[in-house]
PDB file of C-alpha atoms in Angstrom:
ATOM      1  CA  ASP A   1      24.727  43.989 -12.122  1.00  0.00           C
ATOM      2  CA  ARG A   2      27.846  44.716 -10.147  1.00  0.00           C
ATOM      3  CA  LEU A   3      30.886  42.363 -10.751  1.00  0.00           C
ATOM      4  CA  SER A   4      32.855  43.818  -7.913  1.00  0.00           C
ATOM      5  CA  PRO A   5      32.247  45.461  -4.722  1.00  0.00           C
ATOM      6  CA  THR A   6      30.773  49.129  -5.285  1.00  0.00           C
ATOM      7  CA  PRO A   7      30.298  51.629  -2.398  1.00  0.00           C
ATOM      8  CA  THR A   8      26.863  52.932  -1.608  1.00  0.00           C
ATOM      9  CA  LEU A   9      26.145  56.487  -0.594  1.00  0.00           C
ATOM     10  CA  ILE A  10      26.069  55.528   3.164  1.00  0.00           C
ATOM     11  CA  THR A  11      29.727  56.672   4.148  1.00  0.00           C
ATOM     12  CA  THR A  12      29.558  56.605   7.881  1.00  0.00           C
ATOM     13  CA  GLY A  13      27.838  55.092  11.110  1.00  0.00           C
ATOM     14  CA  VAL A  14      26.903  51.483   9.754  1.00  0.00           C
ATOM     15  CA  SER A  15      27.082  48.902  12.583  1.00  0.00           C
ATOM     16  CA  ALA A  16      25.320  46.124  11.109  1.00  0.00           C
ATOM     17  CA  ILE A  17      23.650  45.033   7.683  1.00  0.00           C
ATOM     18  CA  ALA A  18      21.098  42.359   6.360  1.00  0.00           C
ATOM     19  CA  VAL A  19      20.358  41.173   2.910  1.00  0.00           C
ATOM     20  CA  SER A  20      18.094  38.903   1.689  1.00  0.00           C
ATOM     21  CA  ASP A  21      16.488  37.963  -1.768  1.00  0.00           C
ATOM     22  CA  GLY A  22      16.219  41.439  -3.425  1.00  0.00           C
ATOM     23  CA  SER A  23      16.550  43.836  -0.607  1.00  0.00           C
ATOM     24  CA  SER A  24      19.347  45.163   1.771  1.00  0.00           C
ATOM     25  CA  CYS A  25      19.118  47.004   5.100  1.00  0.00           C
ATOM     26  CA  ALA A  26      21.591  48.353   7.466  1.00  0.00           C
ATOM     27  CA  VAL A  27      21.675  49.862  10.916  1.00  0.00           C
ATOM     28  CA  VAL A  28      23.099  53.621  10.574  1.00  0.00           C
ATOM     29  CA  ASN A  29      23.508  55.603  13.371  1.00  0.00           C
ATOM     30  CA  GLY A  30      21.247  53.556  15.598  1.00  0.00           C
ATOM     31  CA  GLY A  31      18.122  53.623  12.979  1.00  0.00           C
ATOM     32  CA  ILE A  32      17.467  51.343  10.037  1.00  0.00           C
ATOM     33  CA  GLN A  33      17.799  52.420   6.232  1.00  0.00           C
ATOM     34  CA  CYS A  34      16.761  49.845   3.535  1.00  0.00           C
ATOM     35  CA  TRP A  35      16.942  49.882  -0.378  1.00  0.00           C
ATOM     36  CA  SER A  36      15.756  47.981  -3.272  1.00  0.00           C
ATOM     37  CA  CYS A  37      12.309  46.521  -3.836  1.00  0.00           C
ATOM     38  CA  GLY A  38      10.368  48.632  -1.324  1.00  0.00           C
ATOM     39  CA  GLY A  39       6.893  47.356  -0.509  1.00  0.00           C
ATOM     40  CA  GLY A  40       7.506  44.266  -2.218  1.00  0.00           C
ATOM     41  CA  CYS A  41       9.864  43.268   0.271  1.00  0.00           C
ATOM     42  CA  GLY A  42       7.530  44.091   3.203  1.00  0.00           C
ATOM     43  CA  TYR A  43       8.776  47.572   4.011  1.00  0.00           C
ATOM     44  CA  SER A  44       6.844  50.880   3.792  1.00  0.00           C
ATOM     45  CA  TRP A  45       7.252  52.654   0.643  1.00  0.00           C
ATOM     46  CA  GLY A  46       4.594  50.861  -1.296  1.00  0.00           C
ATOM     47  CA  SER A  47       5.305  49.104  -4.639  1.00  0.00           C
ATOM     48  CA  THR A  48       8.064  51.283  -6.180  1.00  0.00           C
ATOM     49  CA  GLN A  49      11.487  50.167  -6.120  1.00  0.00           C
ATOM     50  CA  VAL A  50      13.880  52.217  -3.858  1.00  0.00           C
ATOM     51  CA  PRO A  51      17.541  52.256  -5.385  1.00  0.00           C
ATOM     52  CA  LEU A  52      19.167  54.255  -2.219  1.00  0.00           C
ATOM     53  CA  ALA A  53      19.120  53.809   1.152  1.00  0.00           C
ATOM     54  CA  THR A  54      15.980  55.468   2.809  1.00  0.00           C
ATOM     55  CA  ASP A  55      14.768  55.515   6.294  1.00  0.00           C
ATOM     56  CA  LEU A  56      12.524  52.635   7.458  1.00  0.00           C
ATOM     57  CA  ILE A  57       9.332  54.235   8.706  1.00  0.00           C
ATOM     58  CA  GLY A  58       7.933  53.824  12.016  1.00  0.00           C
ATOM     59  CA  LEU A  59      11.127  53.136  13.681  1.00  0.00           C
ATOM     60  CA  PRO A  60      12.863  55.580  16.075  1.00  0.00           C
ATOM     61  CA  GLY A  61      16.389  57.067  14.689  1.00  0.00           C
ATOM     62  CA  SER A  62      18.401  55.354  17.498  1.00  0.00           C
ATOM     63  CA  GLY A  63      18.726  52.329  19.604  1.00  0.00           C
ATOM     64  CA  VAL A  64      18.558  49.722  16.767  1.00  0.00           C
ATOM     65  CA  GLY A  65      20.877  46.968  17.649  1.00  0.00           C
ATOM     66  CA  MET A  66      20.547  44.731  14.688  1.00  0.00           C
ATOM     67  CA  VAL A  67      18.257  43.918  11.767  1.00  0.00           C
ATOM     68  CA  SER A  68      17.357  40.622  10.001  1.00  0.00           C
ATOM     69  CA  ILE A  69      15.219  40.273   6.779  1.00  0.00           C
ATOM     70  CA  ARG A  70      14.003  37.489   4.687  1.00  0.00           C
ATOM     71  CA  GLY A  71      11.689  37.582   1.859  1.00  0.00           C
ATOM     72  CA  LEU A  72       8.797  39.634   2.544  1.00  0.00           C
ATOM     73  CA  ASP A  73       9.669  39.991   6.505  1.00  0.00           C
ATOM     74  CA  GLY A  74      11.919  41.784   8.945  1.00  0.00           C
ATOM     75  CA  CYS A  75      12.703  42.170  12.521  1.00  0.00           C
ATOM     76  CA  ALA A  76      14.794  44.691  14.404  1.00  0.00           C
ATOM     77  CA  VAL A  77      15.878  44.578  17.756  1.00  0.00           C
ATOM     78  CA  VAL A  78      15.178  48.188  19.298  1.00  0.00           C
ATOM     79  CA  SER A  79      16.591  48.764  22.715  1.00  0.00           C
ATOM     80  CA  GLY A  80      16.299  45.268  23.851  1.00  0.00           C
ATOM     81  CA  ALA A  81      12.787  44.932  22.498  1.00  0.00           C
ATOM     82  CA  LEU A  82      11.498  43.302  19.109  1.00  0.00           C
ATOM     83  CA  GLN A  83       9.799  45.045  16.189  1.00  0.00           C
ATOM     84  CA  CYS A  84       8.657  43.168  13.158  1.00  0.00           C
ATOM     85  CA  TRP A  85       7.084  43.995   9.625  1.00  0.00           C
ATOM     86  CA  GLY A  86       5.983  42.327   6.450  1.00  0.00           C
ATOM     87  CA  VAL A  87       3.549  39.898   5.043  1.00  0.00           C
ATOM     88  CA  ASN A  88       3.092  37.575   8.246  1.00  0.00           C
ATOM     89  CA  SER A  89       1.403  34.875   6.082  1.00  0.00           C
ATOM     90  CA  TYR A  90       2.820  32.048   8.891  1.00  0.00           C
ATOM     91  CA  GLY A  91       2.516  34.194  12.111  1.00  0.00           C
ATOM     92  CA  GLU A  92       6.345  35.160  11.618  1.00  0.00           C
ATOM     93  CA  LEU A  93       6.070  38.329  12.900  1.00  0.00           C
ATOM     94  CA  GLY A  94       5.118  37.086  16.420  1.00  0.00           C
ATOM     95  CA  PHE A  95       1.997  39.206  16.827  1.00  0.00           C
ATOM     96  CA  GLY A  96      -0.439  36.291  17.450  1.00  0.00           C
ATOM     97  CA  ASN A  97      -2.093  36.699  14.354  1.00  0.00           C
ATOM     98  CA  GLN A  98      -1.519  36.374  10.418  1.00  0.00           C
ATOM     99  CA  THR A  99      -2.174  40.067   9.638  1.00  0.00           C
ATOM    100  CA  ALA A 100       0.329  41.919   7.484  1.00  0.00           C
ATOM    101  CA  SER A 101       2.198  45.025   8.783  1.00  0.00           C
ATOM    102  CA  TRP A 102       3.982  47.163   6.425  1.00  0.00           C
ATOM    103  CA  ILE A 103       5.528  49.269   9.205  1.00  0.00           C
ATOM    104  CA  PRO A 104       7.524  47.917  12.025  1.00  0.00           C
ATOM    105  CA  VAL A 105       5.128  46.992  15.080  1.00  0.00           C
ATOM    106  CA  ALA A 106       6.342  45.911  18.672  1.00  0.00           C
ATOM    107  CA  VAL A 107       6.022  42.148  19.195  1.00  0.00           C
ATOM    108  CA  PRO A 108       3.939  41.969  22.604  1.00  0.00           C
ATOM    109  CA  ALA A 109       5.695  38.767  23.897  1.00  0.00           C
ATOM    110  CA  LEU A 110       8.915  40.156  23.699  1.00  0.00           C
ATOM    111  CA  PRO A 111       9.107  43.582  25.352  1.00  0.00           C
ATOM    112  CA  ALA A 112      12.692  43.472  26.647  1.00  0.00           C
ATOM    113  CA  GLY A 113      15.954  41.336  26.899  1.00  0.00           C
ATOM    114  CA  VAL A 114      16.187  40.473  23.038  1.00  0.00           C
ATOM    115  CA  THR A 115      19.925  40.861  22.248  1.00  0.00           C
ATOM    116  CA  SER A 116      19.360  39.004  18.449  1.00  0.00           C
ATOM    117  CA  VAL A 117      16.936  37.832  15.860  1.00  0.00           C
ATOM    118  CA  GLY A 118      17.044  35.673  12.808  1.00  0.00           C
ATOM    119  CA  MET A 119      14.270  35.417  10.305  1.00  0.00           C
ATOM    120  CA  GLY A 120      13.813  32.075   8.161  1.00  0.00           C
ATOM    121  CA  VAL A 121      11.315  31.555   5.418  1.00  0.00           C
ATOM    122  CA  GLY A 122       7.980  32.083   7.455  1.00  0.00           C
ATOM    123  CA  HIS A 123       9.474  31.493  10.894  1.00  0.00           C
ATOM    124  CA  ALA A 124      11.887  33.631  13.150  1.00  0.00           C
ATOM    125  CA  CYS A 125      13.817  33.172  16.231  1.00  0.00           C
ATOM    126  CA  ALA A 126      15.273  35.280  18.900  1.00  0.00           C
ATOM    127  CA  MET A 127      17.664  35.322  21.820  1.00  0.00           C
ATOM    128  CA  VAL A 128      15.673  36.463  24.798  1.00  0.00           C
ATOM    129  CA  SER A 129      17.416  36.896  28.361  1.00  0.00           C
ATOM    130  CA  GLY A 130      19.651  34.103  27.665  1.00  0.00           C
ATOM    131  CA  ALA A 131      17.061  31.673  26.191  1.00  0.00           C
ATOM    132  CA  LEU A 132      16.146  30.787  22.403  1.00  0.00           C
ATOM    133  CA  GLN A 133      12.361  31.321  21.392  1.00  0.00           C
ATOM    134  CA  CYS A 134      11.219  30.686  17.828  1.00  0.00           C
ATOM    135  CA  TRP A 135       7.660  31.243  16.112  1.00  0.00           C
ATOM    136  CA  GLY A 136       5.929  31.178  12.880  1.00  0.00           C
ATOM    137  CA  ARG A 137       5.896  28.370  10.025  1.00  0.00           C
ATOM    138  CA  ASN A 138       6.407  25.051  11.513  1.00  0.00           C
ATOM    139  CA  ASP A 139       5.426  22.421   8.952  1.00  0.00           C
ATOM    140  CA  TYR A 140       8.814  20.754   9.114  1.00  0.00           C
ATOM    141  CA  GLY A 141       9.346  21.548  12.949  1.00  0.00           C
ATOM    142  CA  GLN A 142      11.288  24.369  12.534  1.00  0.00           C
ATOM    143  CA  VAL A 143       9.975  26.080  15.438  1.00  0.00           C
ATOM    144  CA  GLY A 144      11.553  23.448  17.592  1.00  0.00           C
ATOM    145  CA  ASP A 145       8.361  22.786  19.911  1.00  0.00           C
ATOM    146  CA  GLY A 146       8.016  19.013  19.150  1.00  0.00           C
ATOM    147  CA  SER A 147       5.124  19.783  16.573  1.00  0.00           C
ATOM    148  CA  THR A 148       4.480  20.871  13.355  1.00  0.00           C
ATOM    149  CA  THR A 149       1.778  23.355  14.518  1.00  0.00           C
ATOM    150  CA  MET A 150       2.114  26.896  13.445  1.00  0.00           C
ATOM    151  CA  GLN A 151       2.943  29.061  16.240  1.00  0.00           C
ATOM    152  CA  THR A 152       2.009  32.868  16.173  1.00  0.00           C
ATOM    153  CA  THR A 153       3.661  33.829  19.332  1.00  0.00           C
ATOM    154  CA  PRO A 154       7.230  33.099  20.502  1.00  0.00           C
ATOM    155  CA  VAL A 155       7.737  29.585  22.192  1.00  0.00           C
ATOM    156  CA  LEU A 156      10.631  28.608  24.188  1.00  0.00           C
ATOM    157  CA  ILE A 157      12.646  25.772  22.466  1.00  0.00           C
ATOM    158  CA  ILE A 158      12.170  22.551  24.155  1.00  0.00           C
ATOM    159  CA  GLY A 159      15.478  20.597  24.748  1.00  0.00           C
ATOM    160  CA  ALA A 160      17.657  22.908  23.275  1.00  0.00           C
ATOM    161  CA  GLY A 161      19.846  22.861  26.348  1.00  0.00           C
ATOM    162  CA  ASP A 162      21.155  25.272  28.815  1.00  0.00           C
ATOM    163  CA  ASN A 163      22.953  28.678  27.883  1.00  0.00           C
ATOM    164  CA  PRO A 164      22.517  29.062  24.272  1.00  0.00           C
ATOM    165  CA  ALA A 165      24.729  31.646  22.770  1.00  0.00           C
ATOM    166  CA  ALA A 166      23.432  31.990  19.404  1.00  0.00           C
ATOM    167  CA  GLY A 167      20.558  30.964  16.978  1.00  0.00           C
ATOM    168  CA  ALA A 168      20.227  31.042  13.224  1.00  0.00           C
ATOM    169  CA  ALA A 169      17.106  30.483  11.208  1.00  0.00           C
ATOM    170  CA  GLY A 170      17.460  28.888   7.667  1.00  0.00           C
ATOM    171  CA  ASN A 171      14.851  28.323   5.081  1.00  0.00           C
ATOM    172  CA  PHE A 172      13.008  25.547   7.007  1.00  0.00           C
ATOM    173  CA  GLN A 173      15.381  24.602   9.714  1.00  0.00           C
ATOM    174  CA  THR A 174      16.938  26.394  12.751  1.00  0.00           C
ATOM    175  CA  CYS A 175      20.398  25.716  14.608  1.00  0.00           C
ATOM    176  CA  ALA A 176      21.670  27.159  17.830  1.00  0.00           C
ATOM    177  CA  SER A 177      25.109  27.137  19.424  1.00  0.00           C
ATOM    178  CA  PHE A 178      26.031  27.125  23.174  1.00  0.00           C
ATOM    179  CA  GLY A 179      28.433  28.278  25.549  1.00  0.00           C
ATOM    180  CA  ASP A 180      30.185  24.656  25.641  1.00  0.00           C
ATOM    181  CA  GLY A 181      30.963  24.900  21.877  1.00  0.00           C
ATOM    182  CA  THR A 182      28.123  22.377  21.037  1.00  0.00           C
ATOM    183  CA  VAL A 183      25.408  22.878  18.129  1.00  0.00           C
ATOM    184  CA  LYS A 184      22.022  21.721  17.862  1.00  0.00           C
ATOM    185  CA  CYS A 185      19.622  21.999  14.894  1.00  0.00           C
ATOM    186  CA  TRP A 186      16.157  20.833  13.990  1.00  0.00           C
ATOM    187  CA  GLY A 187      13.725  21.198  10.997  1.00  0.00           C
ATOM    188  CA  ASP A 188      13.600  20.132   7.585  1.00  0.00           C
ATOM    189  CA  ASN A 189      16.363  17.518   7.033  1.00  0.00           C
ATOM    190  CA  ALA A 190      15.792  16.463   3.443  1.00  0.00           C
ATOM    191  CA  TYR A 191      19.360  17.073   2.370  1.00  0.00           C
ATOM    192  CA  GLY A 192      20.929  16.445   5.862  1.00  0.00           C
ATOM    193  CA  GLU A 193      20.891  20.046   6.703  1.00  0.00           C
ATOM    194  CA  VAL A 194      20.367  19.257  10.208  1.00  0.00           C
ATOM    195  CA  GLY A 195      23.657  17.774  10.449  1.00  0.00           C
ATOM    196  CA  ASP A 196      23.018  14.549  12.261  1.00  0.00           C
ATOM    197  CA  GLY A 197      23.981  12.010   9.747  1.00  0.00           C
ATOM    198  CA  SER A 198      20.539  11.338   8.799  1.00  0.00           C
ATOM    199  CA  ASN A 199      17.702  12.460   6.485  1.00  0.00           C
ATOM    200  CA  THR A 200      15.200  12.375   9.062  1.00  0.00           C
ATOM    201  CA  GLU A 201      13.034  15.554   9.734  1.00  0.00           C
ATOM    202  CA  ARG A 202      13.509  16.803  13.422  1.00  0.00           C
ATOM    203  CA  HIS A 203      10.918  18.399  15.603  1.00  0.00           C
ATOM    204  CA  LEU A 204      13.208  19.006  18.240  1.00  0.00           C
ATOM    205  CA  PRO A 205      16.615  20.060  18.432  1.00  0.00           C
ATOM    206  CA  VAL A 206      19.390  17.105  17.973  1.00  0.00           C
ATOM    207  CA  SER A 207      23.048  17.559  18.420  1.00  0.00           C
ATOM    208  CA  VAL A 208      25.469  18.053  15.560  1.00  0.00           C
ATOM    209  CA  PRO A 209      27.847  15.254  16.467  1.00  0.00           C
ATOM    210  CA  LEU A 210      31.086  16.605  14.334  1.00  0.00           C
ATOM    211  CA  LEU A 211      30.709  20.322  15.864  1.00  0.00           C
TER     212      LEU A 211
END
């Protein structure tokens, strides 16, 4: 354990970083390097822990804009397209199936226009050509399509509004901000995490009134 910040051996070229429970990744000179629990975190090195930053197998060494990881899954924006990897238990990799892939694979429905991606626990969302699309686990309505049906391919968010600026996937909920400064959220709301003043589960975006 480290009780104060400790430098890694990556000394230059870092443009983005993502951390999750037990693993970390960084965009380094346009590629991705990850470290910690190897294949157990959805990466491509088998089950051996990787204590030093190691290139993620299957991605080009350039063109990566950002990476998001959560638990056993990860996605990266690569030259405007989306590539994902991991356990895929709920279709959260967006491939149209629930088959695991321990190396990055292109998401067929998102070949271009992707600017950002966020991973939840079994679901994911991406900004695509100025619109927000989500997919994967949906038992709390966190995909935002008005249902609780698992979606294995990206779907446009119903009622999110025009000109979304950014989206973020939480454990079982999702939020998006908009160009006018407003925020909408949806999904699990047992502890008020949707922010609408209730504890009612929301399957469609609702405004956060105090933002």
